[in-house]
Amino acid sequence: MPLHVVGTAVPRLGLAEKVTGAARYTADLKRPGMLYARLLRSPHAHARIVHLDASEALRLPGVHAVLTYRDVPQERIDADLPVLDAVVRFVGDEVAAVAAESEALAEEALRHIRVDYEVLPAVFDAEAALKPAAPAVHPAGNLVGGQWLVVERGNVAQGFAEAARVFEGTFHTQAHAPVGMETRAALAEWQGERLTVWKTSRAVHAMDRPILARVLGLPLEHVRVICPNMGGGFGNKDESRVAVLAALLARRTGRPVRLEYTRAEEFVAGRSRQAAAMHLRIGVRADGAPVAIDMQATMNAGAYVATGMRVTRRVGQGALYLYTCPHARFRGATVYTNRPPGGSFRGLGAPLGHFALEVLIDQIAVALGLDPLEYRLRFHVTAAGQPGQRTTPPHELLPDEPVEGGVPFSSNALRECLLAGAERIGWWQRRQPNGTATGPLRRGLGMAMGLYKGGVGREAEAEVRITPAGRVRVAIGNVDVGQGSATVLAQIAAEALGVPVDHLDMVLADTELTPPAHITAGSSVTLSSGTAVKLAAEEARRHLLEYAAARLRVPQVRLEQGRLLGDGETGLDWRSVVADLPGDLVGTARVTAGSRTHLINAFAAHFAEVEVDVESGRIRVLRYVAAHDSGRIVHPRMAENQVSGGVLQFLSIALREELYLDPRTGVTLNPSFLEHKGTSIVDFPPIEVLFPAPPDPLAPYGAKALGEPPVVPVFATIANAVANATGVWLHQVPFTPQRVLQALRAQGKIPA
Amino acid sequence: MAQRIPITLHVNGHPQALSVEPRTTLLEVLREQLDLTGAKRACDRGECGACTVLVDGQPMFACHVLAVQVREREVTTVEGLARRADFQPLLEAFVAHDAGQCGYCLPGFAVAAYALLRRLPRPDAWQIRWELVGHICRCNAYEKLVAAVQDAGRRLHPEPEDP
Amino acid sequence: MRPFRFVEPTSLAEAVRCLQAEPGKARLLAGGSDLLAELKDELVAYDCLVSLAKVPELTRFEVTERGLYLGAMVTLAQLEHDPRLHGPYRLLAEAARGVAVPEIRAQGTLGGNLCQRPRCFYYRQALTPCLKKGGPDCPARESPYQQYLVLMGGAGCYSAHPSDLAPALIALDAEVDLVGPSGARSLPLERFFIGPEVDVQRETALAPDEILTAVRVPLLPSGWRGTYLKARERTAGDFAVVSVAAGYALECGTVVQPRLVLGGVAPVPWRSRQAEALLAGQAPTPEAARRCAEAALAAAQPLPHNAYKVDIARALIARTILALAG
């Protein structure tokens, strides 16, 4: 059947209102009588509060409440995160919360809270934190969960025994901050024992509401959480401390309270990317085929883990699955330190692990005298999946993060991506052998590939309601964090119904108005909620067609692009027949996304041309090509925007962005846009986005994940292009001039 | 007692008599006293452009100027521009090019782009980039933003050879 | 920000009186882009800000047969765009264009740029005491993050001078006019800047009750050309890791009146007379440029983690000199 809405570029929902400033975000909201909150933060990396006196602050006129660890519920927000605590674990940990008539007053009050600390020994390095004598950040020790995560397919020891050659390398990636343009904020208001919270969130249903109810001792139905508009998620902004503190202050003062992070707070206390140290060994047969891949990663989680645990597992995804290989293992440690807390960030650990994997693969290819593209074309994982035996029982959904063999992919267009990207960048015509360029400015071509799951295993619900007013109300509990999921879900609903998108009213991210939903994370919304909304819309459509047929006294009707078509009928507007509906026509659906027979993954191959200034160490990215298999593309322009935005975001991380932590004190030295250097509008190269893949047979309308896959191969693509230009592979992100010059000098490429 | 200073600002064409502390920024006045929240507080120190407004027609970072520094002057926010006919082509171009994702930076971009197109009616891509370089978009929709502003220039100032 | 009072004098004399009335507790406010950041971060606190916006003579901007007269409140945007800044003065426009971003250049002033405070991360972070903030020692010296620290001339404090205009103006032989309670004085801009060996808490010779009123640039030979190159981590909106202001005239293919001033490498803008002497009378060849760079950096004593700045400076100096050769 031809598609009318899916695959077209309808205007992004809400974009015009965002441009004109009419769209309100959490920090734009005000309630009558609202107070402003600010937080007092620890100046020490690790300390115990021995004395705390807020009486002077409370005496200031206009200051209404101060909360400390003594005033808050004992119930924890996360397993390792109290509401407030007598022990602070990083520079910037929350010590007290103040509500006052103005922000300036609340800030003034912070200066009048007296705190005496007993400073405790602190540890900032993950390897050091694993040593027995290291200071314990949490009582149960610094290894989160008490053990290493180990996943294995086959037997790597056996694999290495079969290998003709073994290659290895150590790789590092930095801590940096996601920092969406909007800082974290929450506004809390009580009506009796009922609480309403507006919040920057990715999971009003799955996280904020249950956490608020549990911590505050409220029945779930007394808590309403709304995320009005999100100013950037990037896998971040899910923890609930900001909402819990606003709610407690509001309860204490009897007035609505708004708490908003400053930019510096967002850098320090927002959840950052964990620094990673990775060691990778790859054994290959005489023909170069990988026979054993073994990766070990130590993740510096900082003071609290929250959703950060999921990051570690994903570091291994590439090593376990990107190349056809009988024996593969990933071991990961997630380690508490006194750094600012890490969390989930776009791509989770996948871009980090893919960096190590795809750089070492490049080194192997060159060592074996193979072209890096040729190597990948020969050995990348195919639609058949990995060799070996399926371990998931046949009736169960296949896992999101596979390790087992014997399971095919629903679709896998890695080959098409590799060929399309290579063609576009001119790989065969333009690439010179590594390190043969001369002169101060040296150019090179590099590439890397990646895979990413998205949505499998998530439960999703949707409700589609056709009203007598001639509108369709689509309710989904997910948050559109800015990536455009509201638009994509509207397209799927409109397609399934047979009406134009502008007949729809999308309702998202309000626990009172929408059915439960999972977190907007893991590039999951299109697959999970997309499936749910398609089923719900199809049910609503059946109801509508039955009603219309009865009403028009015809045996049956069809609905296409908003027109009812049937025997003899020629294009009656569907809205003209529903005015007398006694009530809404409702379709609902609840699904668990995934498959019992196939893995559903997205794939990508990236190519870049860079220029390295070997005198000053500066890398310029001249051109970038990103070829993606995300199945069918629901909205071509938004998809292109999503890919180029993701690539640019990670080019900036590849070259510059890093949180600088003073190694003596644990103070974050650059908590600002000025010094944590993101991409600016003059920094970006032309980015060409290709979608050479066919629709996926199992995904809704064939559409697979797209939010995170674009960021996965970026680091390795640049590192490999730099190696082509200079002959030197960089093993540490970011690739700063300092590191480039050091590496060139160490390998004798420039005078000592 | 902190000093308070009576000031008048002409905001979107209306005089506003206000009383402010010297340390109060223009952005605080707009957002908290006048409930004009189109200008966003994203960095609060002149590093990102999300709070851009026009002061006497020139783009300025409202977060990094004291309200007392701009007293008696004409302040135009995105809400004021949104009512103008010559803003509509810009708005349409932003939507047509899908210029923006989360949208938090967009009012700032739009205000600065509006001022740019008044000064340079049909800027080329590099002029747009260098003029808007003070504006950060963490979704990195930069390519689309440049295209939208360029297109808006053509919509506002069509020339005969335009298709 | 902590509260402060705000006064807006309408004459220089009145402004000086405002400063005198509260010694050390009143501070001049020009465009405010650096000062407001310092106040927001609580690196400094003042009881009173003395705005210079209503002092008419500070906005004077004249180009005459004797050279340039630039009032301290002339904005960076004016310097960037004024068509009168051509020929030898183009260097100044280029340097102004290298500062920050357009909105900040519209607000920031010449005087403010010359009086801005260093970018050392430890100075800029209220949580880390340092000598410049009255602390007991310098935490930056052993830090891994030394992009804004000096290659030469540090003494206790190792923060580099961040101004873009200063190297350019020194290359143009600029003088500054100051006015204080005891009257006006002038000095070469080069001597306006002071290192930590003189006073670790200040970067200029300006007394707390003095006002920088103007910068004067003498007439230069019409064939003299200068240029300003700036190495920074991000292409725009960023401070210099190293910057180079260089200029000379060519007579019969050889260099006359050479100037070479580096930014971002020393506590003060670093003019290298040795390098200038080496270049004078030579043809601006790659070899001459390279030798000139070596001479300018002969005194470099990098800190543990910023030796790479020597590489950058070497390349930038040579490229600047060659860029002027046409």
XYZ file of N, CA, C and O in Angstrom, chain C residues 254-323:
280
model
N 62.964 44.363 1.509
C 63.420 44.031 2.861
C 62.536 44.723 3.900
O 61.893 45.733 3.639
N 62.556 44.133 5.073
C 61.657 44.543 6.152
C 62.181 45.791 6.865
O 63.353 45.853 7.239
N 61.291 46.773 7.022
C 61.618 47.900 7.890
C 60.518 48.075 8.925
O 59.373 47.695 8.712
N 60.900 48.638 10.041
C 60.001 48.890 11.171
C 59.187 47.644 11.549
O 57.961 47.688 11.627
N 59.858 46.537 11.797
C 59.128 45.317 12.161
C 58.613 45.388 13.602
O 59.241 46.018 14.457
N 57.467 44.770 13.788
C 56.919 44.638 15.147
C 56.430 43.214 15.326
O 55.810 42.649 14.433
N 56.722 42.653 16.480
C 56.226 41.309 16.779
C 55.822 41.255 18.250
O 56.660 41.415 19.131
N 54.538 41.067 18.479
C 54.029 41.023 19.845
C 53.151 39.778 19.996
O 52.280 39.527 19.171
N 53.419 39.021 21.060
C 52.666 37.785 21.294
C 51.647 37.980 22.411
O 51.911 38.654 23.405
N 50.496 37.359 22.232
C 49.484 37.318 23.296
C 49.334 35.897 23.796
O 49.650 34.939 23.092
N 48.880 35.767 25.027
C 48.581 34.445 25.569
C 49.783 33.633 26.008
O 49.642 32.450 26.314
N 50.968 34.254 26.013
C 52.170 33.470 26.357
C 52.923 34.023 27.558
O 53.888 33.400 28.011
N 52.491 35.170 28.060
C 53.210 35.798 29.166
C 52.204 36.597 29.993
O 51.093 36.852 29.531
N 52.560 37.000 31.195
C 51.610 37.758 32.018
C 51.241 39.096 31.384
O 50.226 39.696 31.740
N 52.060 39.542 30.459
C 51.794 40.789 29.738
C 51.940 40.481 28.247
O 52.560 39.487 27.884
N 51.369 41.326 27.403
C 51.621 41.129 25.971
C 53.133 41.164 25.749
O 53.827 42.052 26.264
N 53.654 40.208 24.985
C 55.098 39.969 24.951
C 55.681 40.464 23.643
O 55.539 39.834 22.610
N 56.321 41.630 23.722
C 56.960 42.141 22.520
C 58.382 41.598 22.456
O 59.118 41.671 23.434
N 58.745 41.063 21.303
C 60.079 40.495 21.176
C 60.949 41.390 20.315
O 60.920 41.339 19.086
N 61.766 42.231 20.956
C 62.655 43.132 20.216
C 63.777 42.355 19.531
O 64.251 42.751 18.476
N 64.157 41.234 20.160
C 65.186 40.393 19.532
C 64.709 39.899 18.174
O 65.429 39.954 17.180
N 63.480 39.389 18.171
C 62.947 38.864 16.919
C 62.800 39.990 15.901
O 63.091 39.816 14.714
N 62.348 41.139 16.367
C 62.197 42.283 15.462
C 63.543 42.660 14.845
O 63.645 42.890 13.631
N 64.587 42.679 15.691
C 65.918 43.059 15.204
C 66.418 42.079 14.151
O 67.068 42.462 13.175
N 66.078 40.800 14.382
C 66.496 39.763 13.457
C 65.838 39.918 12.089
O 66.403 39.587 11.058
N 64.618 40.431 12.126
C 63.838 40.527 10.898
C 64.185 41.787 10.109
O 64.108 41.801 8.865
N 64.575 42.835 10.833
C 64.819 44.130 10.187
C 65.923 43.987 9.139
O 66.952 43.354 9.369
N 65.660 44.533 7.979
C 66.649 44.508 6.926
C 66.707 43.217 6.141
O 67.486 43.087 5.203
N 65.902 42.231 6.543
C 65.884 40.947 5.839
C 64.715 40.902 4.855
O 63.748 41.635 4.994
N 64.809 39.983 3.922
C 63.630 39.660 3.120
C 62.780 38.696 3.937
O 63.330 37.835 4.631
N 61.459 38.839 3.899
C 60.590 37.973 4.724
C 60.436 36.580 4.118
O 59.371 36.196 3.666
N 61.511 35.822 4.149
C 61.497 34.467 3.592
C 61.056 33.472 4.665
O 61.075 33.792 5.860
N 60.678 32.259 4.259
C 60.343 31.233 5.258
C 61.470 31.026 6.261
O 61.224 30.857 7.456
N 62.703 31.061 5.784
C 63.838 30.861 6.679
C 63.948 32.006 7.687
O 64.134 31.786 8.890
N 63.764 33.246 7.210
C 63.808 34.401 8.114
C 62.668 34.324 9.123
O 62.851 34.618 10.311
N 61.517 33.915 8.654
C 60.364 33.809 9.547
C 60.618 32.760 10.626
O 60.291 32.953 11.792
N 61.224 31.654 10.223
C 61.502 30.587 11.177
C 62.513 31.047 12.235
O 62.325 30.842 13.431
N 63.544 31.736 11.762
C 64.554 32.219 12.720
C 63.960 33.258 13.664
O 64.273 33.316 14.846
N 63.084 34.057 13.107
C 62.401 35.072 13.911
C 61.563 34.398 15.002
O 61.565 34.810 16.169
N 60.865 33.330 14.634
C 60.044 32.604 15.608
C 60.928 32.001 16.701
O 60.608 32.077 17.893
N 62.040 31.416 16.289
C 62.941 30.826 17.289
C 63.433 31.893 18.259
O 63.489 31.673 19.472
N 63.772 33.051 17.725
C 64.265 34.135 18.580
C 63.195 34.602 19.551
O 63.463 34.843 20.738
N 61.965 34.721 19.039
C 60.881 35.209 19.904
C 60.606 34.237 21.037
O 60.150 34.632 22.111
N 60.899 32.961 20.805
C 60.564 31.940 21.796
C 61.792 31.449 22.558
O 61.717 30.490 23.322
N 62.921 32.125 22.340
C 64.159 31.678 22.987
C 64.014 31.666 24.505
O 64.586 30.820 25.191
N 63.209 32.581 25.002
C 63.074 32.684 26.463
C 62.014 31.754 27.032
O 61.786 31.734 28.241
N 61.372 30.990 26.166
C 60.255 30.170 26.647
C 60.722 29.115 27.634
O 61.697 28.406 27.393
N 60.028 29.054 28.751
C 60.262 28.004 29.750
C 58.902 27.403 30.071
O 58.247 27.822 31.022
N 58.466 26.468 29.250
C 57.097 25.963 29.423
C 56.896 25.338 30.795
O 57.831 24.830 31.413
N 55.660 25.334 31.216
C 55.258 24.645 32.436
C 55.127 23.153 32.111
O 55.244 22.756 30.957
N 54.855 22.333 33.132
C 54.842 20.891 32.865
C 53.882 20.466 31.747
O 54.123 19.476 31.071
N 52.806 21.199 31.553
C 51.797 20.719 30.602
C 51.448 21.729 29.508
O 50.339 21.684 28.982
N 52.334 22.640 29.204
C 51.979 23.523 28.080
C 53.112 23.725 27.072
O 53.103 24.704 26.318
N 54.023 22.775 27.011
C 55.108 22.900 26.035
C 54.572 22.945 24.608
O 55.182 23.545 23.723
N 53.419 22.330 24.388
C 52.848 22.331 23.034
C 52.542 23.750 22.557
O 52.451 23.991 21.352
N 52.373 24.666 23.493
C 52.116 26.054 23.076
C 53.332 26.644 22.348
O 53.180 27.559 21.545
N 54.508 26.120 22.632
C 55.701 26.592 21.912
C 55.587 26.213 20.439
O 55.868 27.023 19.549
N 55.152 24.983 20.181
C 54.950 24.551 18.791
C 53.956 25.462 18.085
O 54.176 25.895 16.952
N 52.853 25.707 18.774
C 51.802 26.525 18.169
C 52.327 27.930 17.906
O 52.122 28.500 16.824
N 53.021 28.486 18.892
C 53.538 29.847 18.751
C 54.540 29.922 17.602
O 54.519 30.860 16.792
N 55.383 28.925 17.513
C 56.409 28.917 16.462
C 55.739 28.946 15.079
O 56.079 29.770 14.222
N 54.755 28.072 14.912
C 54.071 28.017 13.613
C 53.329 29.316 13.331
O 53.363 29.845 12.216
N 52.698 29.843 14.365
C 51.868 31.039 14.172
C 52.726 32.264 13.841
O 52.363 33.075 12.976
N 53.856 32.404 14.520
C 54.733 33.552 14.258
C 55.216 33.505 12.811
O 55.127 34.487 12.067
N 55.695 32.340 12.418
C 56.232 32.223 11.059
C 55.141 32.512 10.027
O 55.358 33.233 9.047
N 53.955 31.993 10.278
C 52.865 32.194 9.311
C 52.431 33.657 9.263
O 52.065 34.173 8.200
N 52.454 34.316 10.411
C 52.061 35.724 10.431
C 53.044 36.561 9.610
O 52.638 37.408 8.805
N 54.304 36.295 9.829
C 55.326 37.064 9.106
C 55.219 36.830 7.600
O 55.270 37.762 6.798
N 54.994 35.578 7.231
C 54.900 35.255 5.810
C 53.607 35.799 5.192
O 53.592 36.205 4.026
N 52.550 35.825 5.999
C 51.271 36.326 5.475
C 51.428 37.779 5.016
O 50.772 38.223 4.071
